[in-house]
Short mmCIF file of N, CA and C in Angstrom, two decimals:
data_model
loop_
_atom_site.label_atom_id
_atom_site.label_comp_id
_atom_site.label_asym_id
_atom_site.label_seq_id
_atom_site.Cartn_x
_atom_site.Cartn_y
_atom_site.Cartn_z
N MET X 1193 -41.28 162.96 -22.59
CA MET X 1193 -41.48 162.08 -21.46
C MET X 1193 -41.94 160.70 -21.92
N HIS X 1194 -42.86 160.64 -22.87
CA HIS X 1194 -43.37 159.37 -23.35
C HIS X 1194 -42.29 158.60 -24.12
N ARG X 1195 -41.42 159.33 -24.83
CA ARG X 1195 -40.34 158.68 -25.57
C ARG X 1195 -39.39 157.95 -24.62
N GLY X 1196 -39.11 158.59 -23.48
CA GLY X 1196 -38.23 157.99 -22.48
C GLY X 1196 -38.83 156.71 -21.91
N CYS X 1197 -40.11 156.73 -21.64
CA CYS X 1197 -40.80 155.53 -21.13
C CYS X 1197 -40.80 154.43 -22.17
N ALA X 1198 -41.01 154.79 -23.42
CA ALA X 1198 -41.02 153.80 -24.49
C ALA X 1198 -39.64 153.16 -24.63
N ALA X 1199 -38.59 153.96 -24.50
CA ALA X 1199 -37.23 153.42 -24.61
C ALA X 1199 -36.95 152.45 -23.47
N VAL X 1200 -37.37 152.82 -22.27
CA VAL X 1200 -37.17 151.94 -21.12
C VAL X 1200 -37.95 150.64 -21.31
N LEU X 1201 -39.18 150.74 -21.79
CA LEU X 1201 -39.98 149.54 -22.03
C LEU X 1201 -39.35 148.65 -23.10
N CYS X 1202 -38.76 149.26 -24.14
CA CYS X 1202 -38.09 148.47 -25.18
C CYS X 1202 -36.89 147.73 -24.60
N VAL X 1203 -36.12 148.42 -23.78
CA VAL X 1203 -34.95 147.79 -23.16
C VAL X 1203 -35.39 146.64 -22.27
N LEU X 1204 -36.43 146.87 -21.46
CA LEU X 1204 -36.93 145.81 -20.59
C LEU X 1204 -37.47 144.63 -21.39
N ALA X 1205 -38.12 144.90 -22.50
CA ALA X 1205 -38.64 143.81 -23.34
C ALA X 1205 -37.50 142.99 -23.92
N VAL X 1206 -36.44 143.67 -24.38
CA VAL X 1206 -35.29 142.95 -24.93
C VAL X 1206 -34.61 142.13 -23.84
N LEU X 1207 -34.45 142.72 -22.66
CA LEU X 1207 -33.84 141.96 -21.55
C LEU X 1207 -34.71 140.78 -21.16
N GLY X 1208 -36.01 140.96 -21.19
CA GLY X 1208 -36.92 139.85 -20.87
C GLY X 1208 -36.80 138.73 -21.88
N LEU X 1209 -36.71 139.06 -23.15
CA LEU X 1209 -36.53 138.03 -24.19
C LEU X 1209 -35.20 137.34 -24.03
N GLU X 1210 -34.18 138.11 -23.69
CA GLU X 1210 -32.86 137.53 -23.51
C GLU X 1210 -32.86 136.57 -22.32
N ALA X 1211 -33.54 136.96 -21.24
CA ALA X 1211 -33.62 136.09 -20.07
C ALA X 1211 -34.42 134.83 -20.39
N ALA X 1212 -35.44 134.96 -21.24
CA ALA X 1212 -36.26 133.80 -21.59
C ALA X 1212 -35.52 132.85 -22.51
N ALA X 1213 -34.54 133.36 -23.24
CA ALA X 1213 -33.81 132.53 -24.19
C ALA X 1213 -32.40 132.21 -23.68
N LEU X 1214 -32.29 131.89 -22.41
CA LEU X 1214 -30.98 131.53 -21.85
C LEU X 1214 -30.47 130.28 -22.54
N GLY X 1215 -29.18 130.24 -22.75
CA GLY X 1215 -28.59 129.08 -23.40
C GLY X 1215 -28.36 127.94 -22.44
N GLU X 1216 -27.96 126.83 -23.00
CA GLU X 1216 -27.72 125.61 -22.23
C GLU X 1216 -26.69 125.82 -21.14
N CYS X 1217 -25.59 126.49 -21.45
CA CYS X 1217 -24.52 126.70 -20.46
C CYS X 1217 -24.96 127.62 -19.33
N GLU X 1218 -25.70 128.65 -19.67
CA GLU X 1218 -26.18 129.57 -18.64
C GLU X 1218 -27.18 128.87 -17.71
N LEU X 1219 -28.05 128.06 -18.28
CA LEU X 1219 -29.00 127.31 -17.45
C LEU X 1219 -28.27 126.31 -16.56
N ALA X 1220 -27.24 125.67 -17.09
CA ALA X 1220 -26.46 124.73 -16.29
C ALA X 1220 -25.78 125.47 -15.13
N ARG X 1221 -25.28 126.68 -15.40
CA ARG X 1221 -24.65 127.47 -14.34
C ARG X 1221 -25.67 127.86 -13.28
N LEU X 1222 -26.87 128.26 -13.70
CA LEU X 1222 -27.92 128.61 -12.74
C LEU X 1222 -28.33 127.41 -11.90
N LEU X 1223 -28.42 126.26 -12.53
CA LEU X 1223 -28.74 125.03 -11.78
C LEU X 1223 -27.63 124.71 -10.77
N GLN X 1224 -26.40 124.87 -11.21
CA GLN X 1224 -25.28 124.60 -10.30
C GLN X 1224 -25.32 125.55 -9.11
N ASP X 1225 -25.67 126.81 -9.33
CA ASP X 1225 -25.81 127.75 -8.22
C ASP X 1225 -26.93 127.34 -7.28
N LYS X 1226 -28.05 126.89 -7.83
CA LYS X 1226 -29.19 126.46 -7.01
C LYS X 1226 -28.88 125.18 -6.24
N LEU X 1227 -27.98 124.37 -6.77
CA LEU X 1227 -27.66 123.09 -6.13
C LEU X 1227 -26.44 123.17 -5.23
N ARG X 1228 -26.06 124.38 -4.83
CA ARG X 1228 -24.92 124.54 -3.91
C ARG X 1228 -25.16 123.70 -2.66
N TYR X 1229 -24.06 123.32 -2.01
CA TYR X 1229 -24.14 122.45 -0.84
C TYR X 1229 -25.03 123.03 0.24
N GLY X 1230 -24.87 124.31 0.56
CA GLY X 1230 -25.66 124.92 1.63
C GLY X 1230 -27.15 124.87 1.35
N MET X 1231 -27.53 125.06 0.10
CA MET X 1231 -28.95 125.03 -0.25
C MET X 1231 -29.50 123.61 -0.19
N ARG X 1232 -28.73 122.65 -0.69
CA ARG X 1232 -29.18 121.26 -0.61
C ARG X 1232 -29.31 120.83 0.84
N LEU X 1233 -28.35 121.23 1.67
CA LEU X 1233 -28.38 120.88 3.08
C LEU X 1233 -29.61 121.50 3.76
N ARG X 1234 -29.84 122.77 3.50
CA ARG X 1234 -30.95 123.48 4.14
C ARG X 1234 -32.30 122.95 3.70
N TYR X 1235 -32.49 122.81 2.40
CA TYR X 1235 -33.81 122.47 1.89
C TYR X 1235 -34.08 120.96 1.83
N LEU X 1236 -33.06 120.14 1.74
CA LEU X 1236 -33.31 118.71 1.54
C LEU X 1236 -32.80 117.82 2.67
N LYS X 1237 -32.19 118.42 3.68
CA LYS X 1237 -31.79 117.62 4.83
C LYS X 1237 -32.42 118.18 6.10
N HIS X 1238 -32.18 119.46 6.36
CA HIS X 1238 -32.69 120.05 7.60
C HIS X 1238 -34.21 120.15 7.64
N ASN X 1239 -34.85 120.26 6.49
CA ASN X 1239 -36.31 120.39 6.46
C ASN X 1239 -37.03 119.04 6.33
N PHE X 1240 -36.29 117.94 6.42
CA PHE X 1240 -36.88 116.61 6.35
C PHE X 1240 -36.58 115.87 7.65
N PRO X 1241 -37.43 114.92 8.02
CA PRO X 1241 -37.13 114.12 9.22
C PRO X 1241 -35.83 113.33 9.05
N ILE X 1242 -35.17 113.05 10.15
CA ILE X 1242 -33.92 112.28 10.12
C ILE X 1242 -34.20 110.91 9.52
N GLY X 1243 -33.37 110.51 8.56
CA GLY X 1243 -33.49 109.21 7.93
C GLY X 1243 -34.61 109.10 6.90
N TYR X 1244 -35.22 110.22 6.52
CA TYR X 1244 -36.33 110.19 5.56
C TYR X 1244 -35.83 109.76 4.18
N THR X 1245 -36.53 108.83 3.56
CA THR X 1245 -36.16 108.37 2.22
C THR X 1245 -37.38 108.38 1.31
N LEU X 1246 -37.10 108.46 0.03
CA LEU X 1246 -38.13 108.39 -1.01
C LEU X 1246 -37.96 107.08 -1.76
N ARG X 1247 -39.04 106.53 -2.23
CA ARG X 1247 -38.97 105.37 -3.12
C ARG X 1247 -38.89 105.89 -4.54
N VAL X 1248 -37.79 105.64 -5.21
CA VAL X 1248 -37.60 106.11 -6.58
C VAL X 1248 -37.19 104.94 -7.46
N GLN X 1249 -37.33 105.13 -8.75
CA GLN X 1249 -36.90 104.11 -9.69
C GLN X 1249 -35.37 104.04 -9.70
N TYR X 1250 -34.89 102.88 -9.96
CA TYR X 1250 -33.45 102.66 -9.99
C TYR X 1250 -32.77 103.61 -10.97
N GLU X 1251 -33.39 103.89 -12.12
CA GLU X 1251 -32.79 104.74 -13.16
C GLU X 1251 -32.77 106.22 -12.77
N GLU X 1252 -33.57 106.62 -11.78
CA GLU X 1252 -33.58 108.02 -11.36
C GLU X 1252 -32.33 108.40 -10.58
N VAL X 1253 -31.61 107.41 -10.10
CA VAL X 1253 -30.38 107.66 -9.36
C VAL X 1253 -29.22 107.55 -10.35
N LEU X 1254 -28.90 108.66 -10.99
CA LEU X 1254 -27.83 108.70 -11.98
C LEU X 1254 -26.57 109.20 -11.28
N ARG X 1255 -25.61 108.31 -11.12
CA ARG X 1255 -24.36 108.62 -10.43
C ARG X 1255 -23.24 108.86 -11.43
N PRO X 1256 -22.17 109.53 -10.99
CA PRO X 1256 -21.01 109.71 -11.88
C PRO X 1256 -20.44 108.39 -12.39
N ALA X 1257 -20.50 107.35 -11.57
CA ALA X 1257 -20.00 106.05 -12.01
C ALA X 1257 -20.81 105.51 -13.19
N ASN X 1258 -22.14 105.76 -13.18
CA ASN X 1258 -22.98 105.35 -14.30
C ASN X 1258 -22.58 106.08 -15.58
N VAL X 1259 -22.30 107.37 -15.45
CA VAL X 1259 -21.90 108.17 -16.60
C VAL X 1259 -20.56 107.70 -17.13
N THR X 1260 -19.63 107.41 -16.24
CA THR X 1260 -18.31 106.91 -16.66
C THR X 1260 -18.46 105.60 -17.41
N ARG X 1261 -19.31 104.72 -16.91
CA ARG X 1261 -19.54 103.44 -17.56
C ARG X 1261 -20.14 103.64 -18.95
N LEU X 1262 -21.09 104.56 -19.07
CA LEU X 1262 -21.70 104.83 -20.38
C LEU X 1262 -20.71 105.49 -21.33
N ARG X 1263 -19.85 106.36 -20.80
CA ARG X 1263 -18.81 106.98 -21.64
C ARG X 1263 -17.87 105.94 -22.20
N SER X 1264 -17.50 104.97 -21.37
CA SER X 1264 -16.58 103.92 -21.85
C SER X 1264 -17.26 103.02 -22.87
N ALA X 1265 -18.60 103.03 -22.90
CA ALA X 1265 -19.34 102.28 -23.91
C ALA X 1265 -19.59 103.13 -25.16
N ALA X 1266 -18.90 104.26 -25.26
CA ALA X 1266 -18.94 105.15 -26.43
C ALA X 1266 -20.29 105.82 -26.63
N VAL X 1267 -20.96 106.16 -25.55
CA VAL X 1267 -22.21 106.91 -25.63
C VAL X 1267 -21.84 108.38 -25.79
N SER X 1268 -22.52 109.08 -26.68
CA SER X 1268 -22.20 110.48 -26.96
C SER X 1268 -22.51 111.38 -25.76
N GLU X 1269 -21.80 112.49 -25.69
CA GLU X 1269 -22.00 113.45 -24.60
C GLU X 1269 -23.41 114.05 -24.66
N LEU X 1270 -23.89 114.30 -25.84
CA LEU X 1270 -25.24 114.83 -25.99
C LEU X 1270 -26.27 113.85 -25.43
N SER X 1271 -26.08 112.58 -25.70
CA SER X 1271 -26.99 111.56 -25.16
C SER X 1271 -26.91 111.50 -23.64
N LEU X 1272 -25.71 111.64 -23.10
CA LEU X 1272 -25.54 111.62 -21.65
C LEU X 1272 -26.22 112.83 -21.00
N ARG X 1273 -26.11 113.99 -21.62
CA ARG X 1273 -26.79 115.18 -21.09
C ARG X 1273 -28.31 115.01 -21.18
N TYR X 1274 -28.78 114.40 -22.25
CA TYR X 1274 -30.20 114.12 -22.42
C TYR X 1274 -30.69 113.18 -21.29
N LEU X 1275 -29.92 112.15 -21.01
CA LEU X 1275 -30.26 111.22 -19.92
C LEU X 1275 -30.24 111.93 -18.58
N TRP X 1276 -29.21 112.75 -18.34
CA TRP X 1276 -29.12 113.48 -17.08
C TRP X 1276 -30.34 114.38 -16.89
N LEU X 1277 -30.76 115.06 -17.94
CA LEU X 1277 -31.91 115.94 -17.87
C LEU X 1277 -33.16 115.17 -17.44
N HIS X 1278 -33.40 114.04 -18.06
CA HIS X 1278 -34.60 113.26 -17.73
C HIS X 1278 -34.52 112.68 -16.32
N ALA X 1279 -33.36 112.15 -15.94
CA ALA X 1279 -33.22 111.57 -14.60
C ALA X 1279 -33.33 112.65 -13.52
N SER X 1280 -32.72 113.80 -13.75
CA SER X 1280 -32.77 114.88 -12.77
C SER X 1280 -34.17 115.45 -12.64
N THR X 1281 -34.85 115.60 -13.75
CA THR X 1281 -36.21 116.12 -13.72
C THR X 1281 -37.11 115.18 -12.92
N GLN X 1282 -36.99 113.89 -13.18
CA GLN X 1282 -37.79 112.91 -12.45
C GLN X 1282 -37.46 112.94 -10.96
N ALA X 1283 -36.18 113.06 -10.62
CA ALA X 1283 -35.77 113.07 -9.22
C ALA X 1283 -36.33 114.30 -8.49
N VAL X 1284 -36.23 115.47 -9.12
CA VAL X 1284 -36.75 116.69 -8.49
C VAL X 1284 -38.26 116.62 -8.37
N LEU X 1285 -38.93 116.07 -9.38
CA LEU X 1285 -40.39 115.93 -9.30
C LEU X 1285 -40.79 114.99 -8.17
N ARG X 1286 -40.02 113.92 -7.96
CA ARG X 1286 -40.33 113.00 -6.85
C ARG X 1286 -40.26 113.72 -5.52
N VAL X 1287 -39.21 114.53 -5.34
CA VAL X 1287 -39.07 115.27 -4.09
C VAL X 1287 -40.22 116.26 -3.96
N HIS X 1288 -40.52 116.96 -5.03
CA HIS X 1288 -41.57 117.99 -5.01
C HIS X 1288 -42.94 117.38 -4.70
N GLU X 1289 -43.20 116.18 -5.20
CA GLU X 1289 -44.51 115.54 -5.01
C GLU X 1289 -44.79 115.18 -3.55
N VAL X 1290 -43.76 114.88 -2.77
CA VAL X 1290 -43.99 114.46 -1.39
C VAL X 1290 -44.12 115.63 -0.43
N LEU X 1291 -43.82 116.84 -0.90
CA LEU X 1291 -43.85 118.00 -0.02
C LEU X 1291 -45.26 118.53 0.16
N PRO X 1292 -45.65 118.80 1.40
CA PRO X 1292 -46.94 119.46 1.62
C PRO X 1292 -46.92 120.87 1.02
N GLU X 1293 -48.09 121.44 0.81
CA GLU X 1293 -48.20 122.74 0.14
C GLU X 1293 -47.40 123.85 0.81
N LYS X 1294 -47.33 123.87 2.11
CA LYS X 1294 -46.65 124.97 2.81
C LYS X 1294 -45.27 124.58 3.31
N HIS X 1295 -44.70 123.51 2.79
CA HIS X 1295 -43.37 123.08 3.22
C HIS X 1295 -42.33 124.10 2.77
N PRO X 1296 -41.33 124.41 3.62
CA PRO X 1296 -40.33 125.41 3.25
C PRO X 1296 -39.48 125.04 2.03
N SER X 1297 -39.41 123.78 1.68
CA SER X 1297 -38.60 123.35 0.53
C SER X 1297 -39.37 123.37 -0.78
N ARG X 1298 -40.65 123.61 -0.72
CA ARG X 1298 -41.48 123.56 -1.92
C ARG X 1298 -41.07 124.61 -2.97
N GLY X 1299 -40.81 125.83 -2.54
CA GLY X 1299 -40.38 126.87 -3.46
C GLY X 1299 -39.04 126.54 -4.11
N TYR X 1300 -38.13 125.96 -3.33
CA TYR X 1300 -36.82 125.57 -3.84
C TYR X 1300 -36.96 124.50 -4.93
N THR X 1301 -37.75 123.48 -4.68
CA THR X 1301 -37.91 122.43 -5.69
C THR X 1301 -38.67 122.94 -6.90
N ARG X 1302 -39.60 123.88 -6.69
CA ARG X 1302 -40.32 124.47 -7.82
C ARG X 1302 -39.36 125.24 -8.73
N GLU X 1303 -38.41 125.96 -8.12
CA GLU X 1303 -37.41 126.71 -8.89
C GLU X 1303 -36.50 125.75 -9.66
N LEU X 1304 -36.12 124.64 -9.04
CA LEU X 1304 -35.32 123.63 -9.73
C LEU X 1304 -36.09 123.05 -10.91
N CYS X 1305 -37.37 122.78 -10.71
CA CYS X 1305 -38.22 122.26 -11.80
C CYS X 1305 -38.28 123.26 -12.95
N ARG X 1306 -38.42 124.53 -12.62
CA ARG X 1306 -38.49 125.57 -13.65
C ARG X 1306 -37.19 125.63 -14.46
N LEU X 1307 -36.05 125.57 -13.78
CA LEU X 1307 -34.77 125.59 -14.49
C LEU X 1307 -34.58 124.34 -15.35
N LEU X 1308 -34.98 123.19 -14.83
CA LEU X 1308 -34.86 121.96 -15.61
C LEU X 1308 -35.81 121.98 -16.81
N ASP X 1309 -36.99 122.55 -16.64
CA ASP X 1309 -37.92 122.69 -17.77
C ASP X 1309 -37.34 123.60 -18.84
N ALA X 1310 -36.70 124.68 -18.40
CA ALA X 1310 -36.07 125.59 -19.37
C ALA X 1310 -34.94 124.88 -20.11
N LEU X 1311 -34.19 124.07 -19.41
CA LEU X 1311 -33.13 123.30 -20.06
C LEU X 1311 -33.75 122.25 -20.98
N GLY X 1312 -34.89 121.72 -20.59
CA GLY X 1312 -35.60 120.75 -21.42
C GLY X 1312 -36.04 121.34 -22.75
N THR X 1313 -36.39 122.62 -22.76
CA THR X 1313 -36.76 123.24 -24.03
C THR X 1313 -35.54 123.36 -24.94
N GLU X 1314 -34.34 123.48 -24.34
CA GLU X 1314 -33.11 123.49 -25.14
C GLU X 1314 -32.92 122.13 -25.83
N TYR X 1315 -33.32 121.07 -25.13
CA TYR X 1315 -33.18 119.73 -25.68
C TYR X 1315 -34.46 119.25 -26.35
N GLY X 1316 -35.44 120.12 -26.46
CA GLY X 1316 -36.74 119.76 -27.03
C GLY X 1316 -36.67 119.25 -28.45
N LYS X 1317 -35.67 119.67 -29.18
CA LYS X 1317 -35.56 119.24 -30.58
C LYS X 1317 -35.05 117.81 -30.71
N TYR X 1318 -34.50 117.28 -29.63
CA TYR X 1318 -33.98 115.91 -29.67
C TYR X 1318 -35.06 114.94 -29.22
N ARG X 1319 -35.16 113.85 -29.91
CA ARG X 1319 -36.10 112.80 -29.54
C ARG X 1319 -35.29 111.57 -29.17
N GLN X 1320 -35.95 110.61 -28.59
CA GLN X 1320 -35.23 109.40 -28.20
C GLN X 1320 -34.59 108.72 -29.39
N SER X 1321 -35.13 108.90 -30.59
CA SER X 1321 -34.53 108.28 -31.77
C SER X 1321 -33.24 108.97 -32.17
N ASP X 1322 -33.02 110.22 -31.69
CA ASP X 1322 -31.80 110.96 -32.03
C ASP X 1322 -30.64 110.64 -31.10
N VAL X 1323 -30.90 110.00 -29.98
CA VAL X 1323 -29.85 109.70 -29.02
C VAL X 1323 -29.46 108.23 -29.13
N ASP X 1324 -28.37 107.88 -28.46
CA ASP X 1324 -27.89 106.50 -28.49
C ASP X 1324 -28.96 105.55 -27.96
N VAL X 1325 -28.96 104.34 -28.49
CA VAL X 1325 -29.99 103.34 -28.15
C VAL X 1325 -30.00 103.03 -26.66
N VAL X 1326 -28.82 102.93 -26.06
CA VAL X 1326 -28.74 102.62 -24.63
C VAL X 1326 -29.44 103.71 -23.82
N VAL X 1327 -29.19 104.95 -24.16
CA VAL X 1327 -29.80 106.07 -23.44
C VAL X 1327 -31.30 106.12 -23.70
N ALA X 1328 -31.71 105.89 -24.93
CA ALA X 1328 -33.15 105.89 -25.25
C ALA X 1328 -33.87 104.82 -24.44
N ASP X 1329 -33.26 103.65 -24.28
CA ASP X 1329 -33.86 102.59 -23.47
C ASP X 1329 -33.96 103.01 -22.00
N LEU X 1330 -32.90 103.64 -21.47
CA LEU X 1330 -32.92 104.09 -20.08
C LEU X 1330 -34.00 105.16 -19.85
N VAL X 1331 -34.12 106.09 -20.79
CA VAL X 1331 -35.14 107.14 -20.66
C VAL X 1331 -36.53 106.53 -20.74
N GLN X 1332 -36.71 105.56 -21.61
CA GLN X 1332 -38.01 104.89 -21.71
C GLN X 1332 -38.34 104.16 -20.41
N GLN X 1333 -37.37 103.47 -19.82
CA GLN X 1333 -37.59 102.80 -18.53
C GLN X 1333 -37.91 103.81 -17.44
N LEU X 1334 -37.23 104.93 -17.50
CA LEU X 1334 -37.41 105.99 -16.51
C LEU X 1334 -38.84 106.51 -16.51
N HIS X 1335 -39.42 106.67 -17.68
CA HIS X 1335 -40.77 107.20 -17.80
C HIS X 1335 -41.86 106.14 -17.74
N SER X 1336 -41.49 104.87 -17.87
CA SER X 1336 -42.49 103.81 -17.84
C SER X 1336 -42.99 103.52 -16.43
N GLY X 1337 -42.12 103.72 -15.44
CA GLY X 1337 -42.51 103.46 -14.06
C GLY X 1337 -42.55 101.99 -13.70
N GLU X 1338 -42.03 101.14 -14.57
CA GLU X 1338 -42.08 99.70 -14.33
C GLU X 1338 -40.74 99.15 -13.85
N SER X 1339 -39.93 99.98 -13.29
CA SER X 1339 -38.58 99.59 -12.90
C SER X 1339 -38.53 99.23 -11.42
N ARG X 1340 -37.37 98.72 -11.03
CA ARG X 1340 -37.14 98.42 -9.62
C ARG X 1340 -37.14 99.73 -8.83
N GLN X 1341 -37.54 99.65 -7.59
CA GLN X 1341 -37.58 100.81 -6.70
C GLN X 1341 -36.46 100.69 -5.67
N LYS X 1342 -35.97 101.85 -5.24
CA LYS X 1342 -35.00 101.86 -4.15
C LYS X 1342 -35.26 103.07 -3.28
N ALA X 1343 -34.85 102.98 -2.03
CA ALA X 1343 -35.04 104.07 -1.08
C ALA X 1343 -33.81 104.97 -1.10
N VAL X 1344 -34.03 106.27 -1.29
CA VAL X 1344 -32.94 107.23 -1.39
C VAL X 1344 -33.33 108.49 -0.62
N ARG X 1345 -32.36 109.09 0.04
CA ARG X 1345 -32.61 110.35 0.74
C ARG X 1345 -32.74 111.47 -0.30
N PRO X 1346 -33.61 112.44 -0.06
CA PRO X 1346 -33.80 113.53 -1.03
C PRO X 1346 -32.50 114.28 -1.34
N LYS X 1347 -31.69 114.54 -0.32
CA LYS X 1347 -30.44 115.25 -0.55
C LYS X 1347 -29.49 114.43 -1.42
N ALA X 1348 -29.46 113.12 -1.23
CA ALA X 1348 -28.59 112.26 -2.02
C ALA X 1348 -28.97 112.29 -3.50
N LEU X 1349 -30.27 112.37 -3.78
CA LEU X 1349 -30.72 112.48 -5.17
C LEU X 1349 -30.12 113.71 -5.85
N LEU X 1350 -30.19 114.84 -5.14
CA LEU X 1350 -29.69 116.07 -5.74
C LEU X 1350 -28.17 116.19 -5.63
N ASP X 1351 -27.55 115.48 -4.70
CA ASP X 1351 -26.07 115.41 -4.67
C ASP X 1351 -25.59 114.78 -5.98
N ASN X 1352 -26.21 113.68 -6.35
CA ASN X 1352 -25.84 113.00 -7.60
C ASN X 1352 -26.16 113.88 -8.80
N CYS X 1353 -27.28 114.58 -8.75
CA CYS X 1353 -27.67 115.47 -9.83
C CYS X 1353 -26.57 116.52 -10.07
N LEU X 1354 -26.07 117.12 -8.99
CA LEU X 1354 -25.02 118.14 -9.12
C LEU X 1354 -23.71 117.54 -9.62
N ARG X 1355 -23.32 116.41 -9.07
CA ARG X 1355 -22.04 115.79 -9.50
C ARG X 1355 -22.05 115.47 -10.99
N VAL X 1356 -23.14 114.91 -11.46
CA VAL X 1356 -23.23 114.56 -12.88
C VAL X 1356 -23.34 115.83 -13.73
N LEU X 1357 -24.03 116.84 -13.24
CA LEU X 1357 -24.10 118.12 -13.94
C LEU X 1357 -22.70 118.69 -14.15
N GLN X 1358 -21.90 118.70 -13.10
CA GLN X 1358 -20.54 119.21 -13.20
C GLN X 1358 -19.70 118.36 -14.14
N MET X 1359 -19.92 117.08 -14.11
CA MET X 1359 -19.18 116.16 -14.98
C MET X 1359 -19.51 116.37 -16.45
N LEU X 1360 -20.78 116.56 -16.76
CA LEU X 1360 -21.22 116.65 -18.16
C LEU X 1360 -21.12 118.04 -18.76
N PHE X 1361 -21.32 119.07 -17.93
CA PHE X 1361 -21.34 120.42 -18.45
C PHE X 1361 -20.06 121.19 -18.16
N GLY X 1362 -19.21 120.66 -17.27
CA GLY X 1362 -17.99 121.36 -16.88
C GLY X 1362 -17.07 121.65 -18.07
N GLU X 1363 -16.76 120.64 -18.84
CA GLU X 1363 -15.89 120.82 -20.01
C GLU X 1363 -16.63 121.49 -21.16
N HIS X 1364 -17.90 121.15 -21.32
CA HIS X 1364 -18.70 121.67 -22.43
C HIS X 1364 -18.93 123.18 -22.31
N CYS X 1365 -19.11 123.64 -21.10
CA CYS X 1365 -19.43 125.07 -20.90
C CYS X 1365 -18.24 125.79 -20.34
#
């Protein structure tokens, strides 16, 4: 009887380690599932007042057009994914910060933060010196907080996050 329990515990431990060590593509897929249209609509539009906007830094709004422009400037795909990770993390944190403790969207944004943090550990070995100079400058501006501000709807922030995610990880994964 004890041998059977030990075997089950070993299997669960291995599965737990495997779940903790999800790869970049699997995390991107999980993020894409969490950012489905219905979930963004429910948690970031219906649970907010009509016309509600957040003040965010200009660099936090990473659109597909920005990525296309950077690609044409010969910025590497790895650098673009690094930029997307930082911009998306900042955007989700902005939304999460304005939510009251018992807001229905708080758990959703916390789960997004957790997935982005897990993806961040995948990119943890890269530093700003390892990525293209243009991207390193953008990431530095993003974290400095000294940039221009613009008003953006919470759902629009994550709409852009999903579009760029699909653009950058679609071919790669």
